[in-house]
Tab-separated table of C-alpha atoms in Angstrom:
chain	number	residue	atom	x	y	z
A	1	MET	CA	0.000	0.000	0.000
A	2	LEU	CA	1.437	3.370	-1.054
A	3	LYS	CA	2.176	5.794	1.654
A	4	PRO	CA	1.170	9.404	1.074
A	5	VAL	CA	4.038	11.860	0.831
A	6	SER	CA	3.976	14.438	3.471
A	7	PRO	CA	3.714	18.068	2.397
A	8	ALA	CA	7.070	18.770	4.079
A	9	ARG	CA	8.968	16.322	1.872
A	10	LEU	CA	7.199	17.212	-1.407
A	11	PRO	CA	9.646	19.943	-2.514
A	12	VAL	CA	12.583	17.618	-1.954
A	13	VAL	CA	11.041	14.858	-4.031
A	14	VAL	CA	10.122	17.275	-6.803
A	15	ALA	CA	13.613	18.696	-6.845
A	16	ALA	CA	15.155	15.253	-7.015
A	17	ALA	CA	12.905	14.247	-9.863
A	18	ALA	CA	13.711	17.435	-11.698
A	19	GLY	CA	17.426	16.748	-11.253
A	20	LEU	CA	17.098	13.246	-12.609
A	21	PHE	CA	15.142	14.529	-15.595
A	22	ALA	CA	17.716	17.201	-16.304
A	23	ALA	CA	20.571	14.730	-16.099
A	24	SER	CA	18.718	12.415	-18.439
A	25	CYS	CA	18.260	15.235	-20.929
A	26	GLN	CA	21.898	16.190	-20.685
A	27	ARG	CA	22.971	12.611	-21.371
A	28	GLU	CA	20.689	12.456	-24.390
A	29	ALA	CA	22.012	15.769	-25.668
A	30	GLU	CA	25.643	14.698	-25.560
A	31	PRO	CA	26.766	14.018	-29.153
A	32	VAL	CA	27.854	10.501	-29.909
A	33	ALA	CA	31.257	10.312	-31.618
A	34	PRO	CA	30.950	8.742	-35.072
A	35	PRO	CA	32.888	5.542	-35.660
A	36	PRO	CA	36.278	6.128	-37.259
A	37	GLU	CA	36.203	5.977	-41.011
A	38	PRO	CA	38.303	3.207	-42.531
A	39	SER	CA	41.612	4.630	-43.663
A	40	ALA	CA	42.186	4.730	-47.380
A	41	PRO	CA	44.737	2.198	-48.567
A	42	ALA	CA	48.145	3.736	-49.014
A	43	GLU	CA	48.988	4.404	-52.610
A	44	SER	CA	51.626	1.969	-53.761
A	45	SER	CA	54.653	3.690	-55.194
A	46	PRO	CA	55.274	2.839	-58.830
A	47	GLU	CA	57.865	0.127	-59.206
A	48	THR	CA	61.201	1.197	-60.562
A	49	PRO	CA	61.547	-0.323	-64.021
A	50	VAL	CA	64.118	-3.078	-64.088
A	51	ARG	CA	66.916	-2.279	-66.503
A	52	PRO	CA	67.637	-5.216	-68.815
A	53	ALA	CA	70.979	-6.869	-68.289
A	54	ALA	CA	73.668	-6.203	-70.862
A	55	LEU	CA	73.633	-8.496	-73.869
A	56	ASP	CA	76.312	-11.168	-73.661
A	57	ARG	CA	77.834	-13.198	-76.477
A	58	ARG	CA	75.147	-15.882	-76.366
A	59	GLU	CA	72.246	-13.417	-76.556
A	60	LEU	CA	73.875	-11.385	-79.312
A	61	LEU	CA	74.503	-14.458	-81.457
A	62	THR	CA	70.919	-15.632	-80.903
A	63	ALA	CA	69.576	-12.268	-82.080
A	64	ILE	CA	71.873	-12.243	-85.124
A	65	SER	CA	70.876	-15.793	-86.068
A	66	GLN	CA	67.228	-14.719	-86.023
A	67	ALA	CA	68.030	-11.652	-88.117
A	68	ALA	CA	69.880	-13.845	-90.654
A	69	SER	CA	66.910	-16.194	-90.821
A	70	ASN	CA	64.498	-13.303	-91.366
A	71	TYR	CA	66.718	-11.878	-94.101
A	72	ALA	CA	67.049	-15.203	-95.923
A	73	SER	CA	63.322	-15.909	-95.607
A	74	GLY	CA	62.270	-12.440	-96.729
A	75	VAL	CA	60.523	-11.755	-93.416
A	76	THR	CA	60.251	-8.100	-92.377
A	77	PRO	CA	59.498	-7.675	-88.656
A	78	THR	CA	56.721	-5.175	-87.961
A	79	THR	CA	57.294	-4.580	-84.249
A	80	ALA	CA	59.869	-2.260	-82.724
A	81	ASP	CA	63.312	-3.769	-82.343
A	82	ALA	CA	63.846	-4.514	-78.646
A	83	LEU	CA	67.613	-4.626	-79.146
A	84	VAL	CA	67.871	-0.904	-79.891
A	85	GLY	CA	69.107	0.887	-76.790
A	86	ARG	CA	70.297	-2.275	-75.033
A	87	GLN	CA	73.739	-2.321	-73.443
A	88	PHE	CA	76.127	-5.094	-74.475
A	89	ASP	CA	79.227	-6.672	-72.955
A	90	ILE	CA	80.953	-9.058	-75.360
A	91	GLN	CA	84.161	-11.052	-74.885
A	92	LEU	CA	86.146	-12.198	-77.926
A	93	ALA	CA	88.810	-14.890	-77.495
A	94	PHE	CA	91.896	-14.656	-79.706
A	95	GLY	CA	95.351	-16.171	-79.926
A	96	CYS	CA	93.906	-19.609	-79.234
A	97	GLU	CA	96.355	-21.265	-81.635
A	98	GLY	CA	99.387	-19.192	-80.803
A	99	ALA	CA	101.063	-16.192	-82.353
A	100	GLU	CA	99.812	-14.719	-85.615
A	101	THR	CA	101.537	-12.145	-87.774
A	102	PRO	CA	99.466	-8.984	-88.410
A	103	PRO	CA	98.588	-8.120	-92.027
A	104	ALA	CA	101.647	-6.922	-93.902
A	105	ASP	CA	99.906	-3.823	-95.266
A	106	GLY	CA	98.839	-2.770	-91.771
A	107	ALA	CA	95.217	-2.521	-92.857
A	108	GLY	CA	92.655	-3.154	-90.183
A	109	ASP	CA	90.682	-6.360	-90.539
A	110	GLY	CA	88.686	-6.174	-87.297
A	111	LEU	CA	90.361	-9.232	-85.769
A	112	ALA	CA	92.511	-9.375	-82.635
A	113	ARG	CA	95.806	-11.292	-82.539
A	114	TRP	CA	99.061	-11.474	-80.663
A	115	SER	CA	102.630	-11.712	-81.954
A	116	TRP	CA	106.165	-11.981	-80.621
A	117	GLY	CA	108.583	-9.067	-80.485
A	118	PRO	CA	112.335	-9.237	-81.127
A	119	GLU	CA	114.095	-12.053	-79.282
A	120	ARG	CA	110.748	-12.993	-77.779
A	121	GLU	CA	111.294	-10.430	-75.067
A	122	THR	CA	107.947	-8.796	-75.716
A	123	LEU	CA	104.475	-9.976	-76.682
A	124	ARG	CA	102.167	-7.586	-78.516
A	125	LEU	CA	98.366	-7.746	-78.459
A	126	SER	CA	96.683	-5.801	-81.241
A	127	LEU	CA	93.302	-5.144	-82.796
A	128	THR	CA	92.837	-2.745	-85.697
A	129	PRO	CA	89.171	-2.104	-86.539
A	130	GLY	CA	88.164	-2.496	-90.153
A	131	ASP	CA	86.994	0.529	-92.139
A	132	TRP	CA	83.427	-0.426	-92.979
A	133	THR	CA	82.217	3.058	-93.925
A	134	ARG	CA	81.926	2.177	-97.624
A	135	SER	CA	81.133	-1.506	-97.247
A	136	ALA	CA	78.019	-2.817	-98.938
A	137	LEU	CA	76.327	-3.422	-95.604
A	138	ILE	CA	76.758	0.179	-94.478
A	139	ALA	CA	76.839	2.182	-97.701
A	140	GLY	CA	73.616	0.571	-98.838
A	141	SER	CA	71.784	1.205	-95.581
A	142	GLY	CA	70.754	4.764	-96.419
A	143	GLN	CA	72.493	6.115	-93.338
A	144	GLU	CA	73.711	9.560	-94.340
A	145	GLU	CA	74.434	10.817	-90.824
A	146	TRP	CA	77.320	8.440	-90.107
A	147	GLU	CA	80.715	9.915	-90.855
A	148	ALA	CA	82.664	6.733	-90.114
A	149	VAL	CA	81.997	3.090	-89.263
A	150	GLU	CA	84.680	0.904	-87.656
A	151	GLY	CA	84.136	-2.844	-87.632
A	152	PHE	CA	84.939	-5.710	-85.280
A	153	TRP	CA	84.373	-9.361	-86.189
A	154	VAL	CA	82.900	-11.831	-83.708
A	155	SER	CA	84.948	-14.873	-84.660
A	156	ARG	CA	83.634	-18.440	-84.355
A	157	PRO	CA	79.951	-17.426	-84.199
A	158	TRP	CA	78.970	-21.088	-83.886
A	159	MET	CA	80.307	-20.967	-80.303
A	160	SER	CA	78.241	-19.264	-77.618
A	161	ALA	CA	80.989	-19.689	-75.004
A	162	ASN	CA	83.496	-16.873	-74.465
A	163	GLY	CA	86.676	-18.978	-74.449
A	164	CYS	CA	88.819	-20.749	-76.984
A	165	PRO	CA	87.563	-23.919	-78.705
A	166	SER	CA	88.694	-27.226	-77.302
A	167	ILE	CA	89.155	-28.714	-80.786
A	168	ARG	CA	92.748	-28.733	-81.972
A	169	ALA	CA	94.010	-29.048	-85.506
A	170	ASP	CA	94.850	-32.567	-86.572
A	171	PRO	CA	98.674	-32.785	-86.637
A	172	LEU	CA	98.483	-35.486	-89.338
A	173	ALA	CA	96.381	-33.391	-91.675
A	174	SER	CA	98.318	-32.274	-94.718
A	175	GLY	CA	98.115	-28.923	-96.409
A	176	PRO	CA	96.934	-25.565	-95.111
A	177	PHE	CA	93.357	-25.115	-94.072
A	178	ALA	CA	91.235	-22.058	-94.722
A	179	PRO	CA	89.211	-20.676	-91.799
A	180	SER	CA	85.527	-20.012	-92.296
A	181	PRO	CA	84.735	-16.499	-93.525
A	182	GLN	CA	83.592	-13.978	-90.940
A	183	THR	CA	79.828	-13.573	-90.823
A	184	VAL	CA	79.032	-11.736	-87.553
A	185	GLY	CA	80.265	-8.268	-86.687
A	186	LEU	CA	79.818	-5.188	-84.528
A	187	ALA	CA	79.828	-1.865	-86.370
A	188	ALA	CA	80.898	1.085	-84.211
A	189	VAL	CA	79.217	4.120	-85.810
A	190	PHE	CA	80.265	7.761	-85.556
A	191	GLU	CA	77.844	10.526	-86.470
A	192	LYS	CA	78.821	13.570	-88.483
A	193	GLY	CA	79.836	16.396	-86.215
A	194	GLY	CA	80.126	14.052	-83.233
A	195	SER	CA	83.072	13.479	-80.946
A	196	ARG	CA	86.154	11.956	-82.557
A	197	LEU	CA	87.675	10.763	-79.287
A	198	GLY	CA	86.616	7.166	-79.797
A	199	ARG	CA	87.646	6.883	-83.443
A	200	ARG	CA	90.787	4.919	-84.307
A	201	ASN	CA	91.188	6.110	-87.921
A	202	GLY	CA	93.236	3.041	-88.818
A	203	ARG	CA	95.202	2.959	-85.551
A	204	ALA	CA	95.333	-0.298	-83.627
A	205	TYR	CA	94.343	-0.936	-80.063
A	206	ALA	CA	97.648	-2.348	-78.825
A	207	HIS	CA	99.211	-3.583	-75.613
A	208	THR	CA	102.746	-4.862	-75.052
A	209	ILE	CA	103.666	-7.453	-72.426
A	210	ARG	CA	107.352	-7.301	-71.507
A	211	GLN	CA	109.704	-9.870	-70.105
A	212	ALA	CA	110.181	-9.536	-66.328
A	213	GLY	CA	113.727	-10.194	-65.180
A	214	ASP	CA	115.583	-13.185	-66.542
A	215	ALA	CA	112.544	-15.451	-66.717
A	216	PRO	CA	111.502	-16.179	-70.321
A	217	LEU	CA	108.270	-14.603	-71.453
A	218	VAL	CA	105.502	-17.196	-71.821
A	219	ALA	CA	102.260	-16.719	-73.752
A	220	LEU	CA	99.007	-17.952	-72.249
A	221	ASP	CA	97.859	-21.301	-73.625
A	222	ALA	CA	94.226	-20.187	-73.329
A	223	GLY	CA	94.858	-17.096	-75.437
A	224	TYR	CA	93.675	-13.616	-74.572
A	225	ARG	CA	90.398	-11.695	-74.653
A	226	VAL	CA	89.060	-8.496	-76.158
A	227	ARG	CA	86.141	-7.020	-74.239
A	228	LEU	CA	83.736	-4.701	-76.078
A	229	GLU	CA	81.141	-2.735	-74.125
A	230	GLY	CA	78.617	-0.231	-75.377
A	231	ARG	CA	75.069	0.287	-76.600
A	232	ILE	CA	73.106	-1.100	-79.555
A	233	VAL	CA	71.777	1.575	-81.933
A	234	ALA	CA	69.612	1.404	-85.048
A	235	PHE	CA	70.042	1.470	-88.788
A	236	PRO	CA	67.746	3.858	-90.704
A	237	ASP	CA	65.055	1.177	-90.949
A	238	GLY	CA	64.867	1.023	-87.159
A	239	ARG	CA	66.478	-2.406	-86.912
A	240	ALA	CA	69.617	-3.060	-84.862
A	241	ILE	CA	71.037	-5.697	-87.220
A	242	ARG	CA	71.570	-5.596	-90.968
A	243	CYS	CA	72.325	-8.654	-93.098
A	244	ARG	CA	73.500	-9.234	-96.645
A	245	ALA	CA	74.372	-12.251	-98.805
A	246	ALA	CA	75.649	-12.420	-102.377
A	247	ASN	CA	74.198	-15.891	-102.932
A	248	PRO	CA	71.143	-17.676	-101.487
A	249	ASN	CA	73.333	-20.649	-100.567
A	250	GLN	CA	75.736	-18.572	-98.492
A	251	ARG	CA	75.330	-17.765	-94.839
A	252	PRO	CA	74.349	-14.064	-94.599
A	253	VAL	CA	76.850	-11.632	-93.155
A	254	CYS	CA	75.158	-9.695	-90.361
A	255	VAL	CA	76.384	-6.722	-88.335
A	256	ALA	CA	74.875	-4.883	-85.383
A	257	ALA	CA	75.102	-1.090	-85.202
A	258	THR	CA	76.733	0.033	-81.948
A	259	GLN	CA	78.244	2.894	-80.005
A	260	LEU	CA	81.332	1.762	-78.102
A	261	ASP	CA	81.954	2.787	-74.503
A	262	ARG	CA	84.970	0.610	-73.714
A	263	VAL	CA	87.536	-1.635	-75.397
A	264	ALA	CA	89.882	-3.710	-73.235
A	265	PHE	CA	92.449	-6.478	-73.470
A	266	GLU	CA	92.068	-9.084	-70.744
A	267	THR	CA	93.457	-12.405	-69.605
A	268	PRO	CA	91.166	-15.465	-69.658
A	269	THR	CA	90.540	-14.942	-65.919
A	270	GLY	CA	89.260	-11.399	-66.462
A	271	GLU	CA	92.357	-9.413	-65.462
A	272	THR	CA	92.428	-6.128	-67.384
A	273	LEU	CA	95.705	-5.555	-69.233
A	274	SER	CA	94.758	-2.240	-70.857
A	275	GLU	CA	91.579	-0.379	-71.775
A	276	TRP	CA	90.297	2.532	-73.882
A	277	ARG	CA	87.232	4.723	-73.304
A	278	PRO	CA	85.926	7.393	-75.714
A	279	GLY	CA	85.825	10.055	-72.994
């Protein structure tokens, strides 16, 4: 049974009720913090493009074989040549069969060799680039902006390895043998009005190894190496490699247009004997 509230306590009860009501209103009026918005995913930074590795001997010969096949088959590629702009680093073994006398006329043939000096007290490494400026491969390319073209042959293009061949000449074979003609080359091009620092103009890259003390000078059985480094450029048709053959039954001769950055003589183990840079 409810007890009546006395008149004396009525103001207190009313005040308490009013306080509770006010507190309730205040709680309802307090703003409710919105839930945190999900953070936007961080923008991924664009990946740095991976620079292709420099072309080595194997990759260069593969590309030239394809170019020779296209030329012989009459196929004209329609896509951009991916070789243009690629760096290359090619090793050429020479002196694998011993000393070789340079051409008597001193003309450059684009092949490296080594020869003995007087009394075998010195050993001379040499490479004179060929003058390909007026060759059929270059003169017929329509390139009018090249002032000079100096050529280097990649000997033994059937070998993808950098070293000397393991096959030796048969000592019982009679008569001289003729080496296969050169069919793969690198053409170092020089534009008109460009720097002449890298041009040889018929001068050889040469390095002399001298006898040390009384010990006899000994040539390396594994020969020596020429290292060519640079960048592949394009012929006027946009292709990096140009081929030509005088007969359909002959292997095409193919050359890649290049700009040389470094030429060096090395030992088979990679020791640099001497080097040349255009700058």
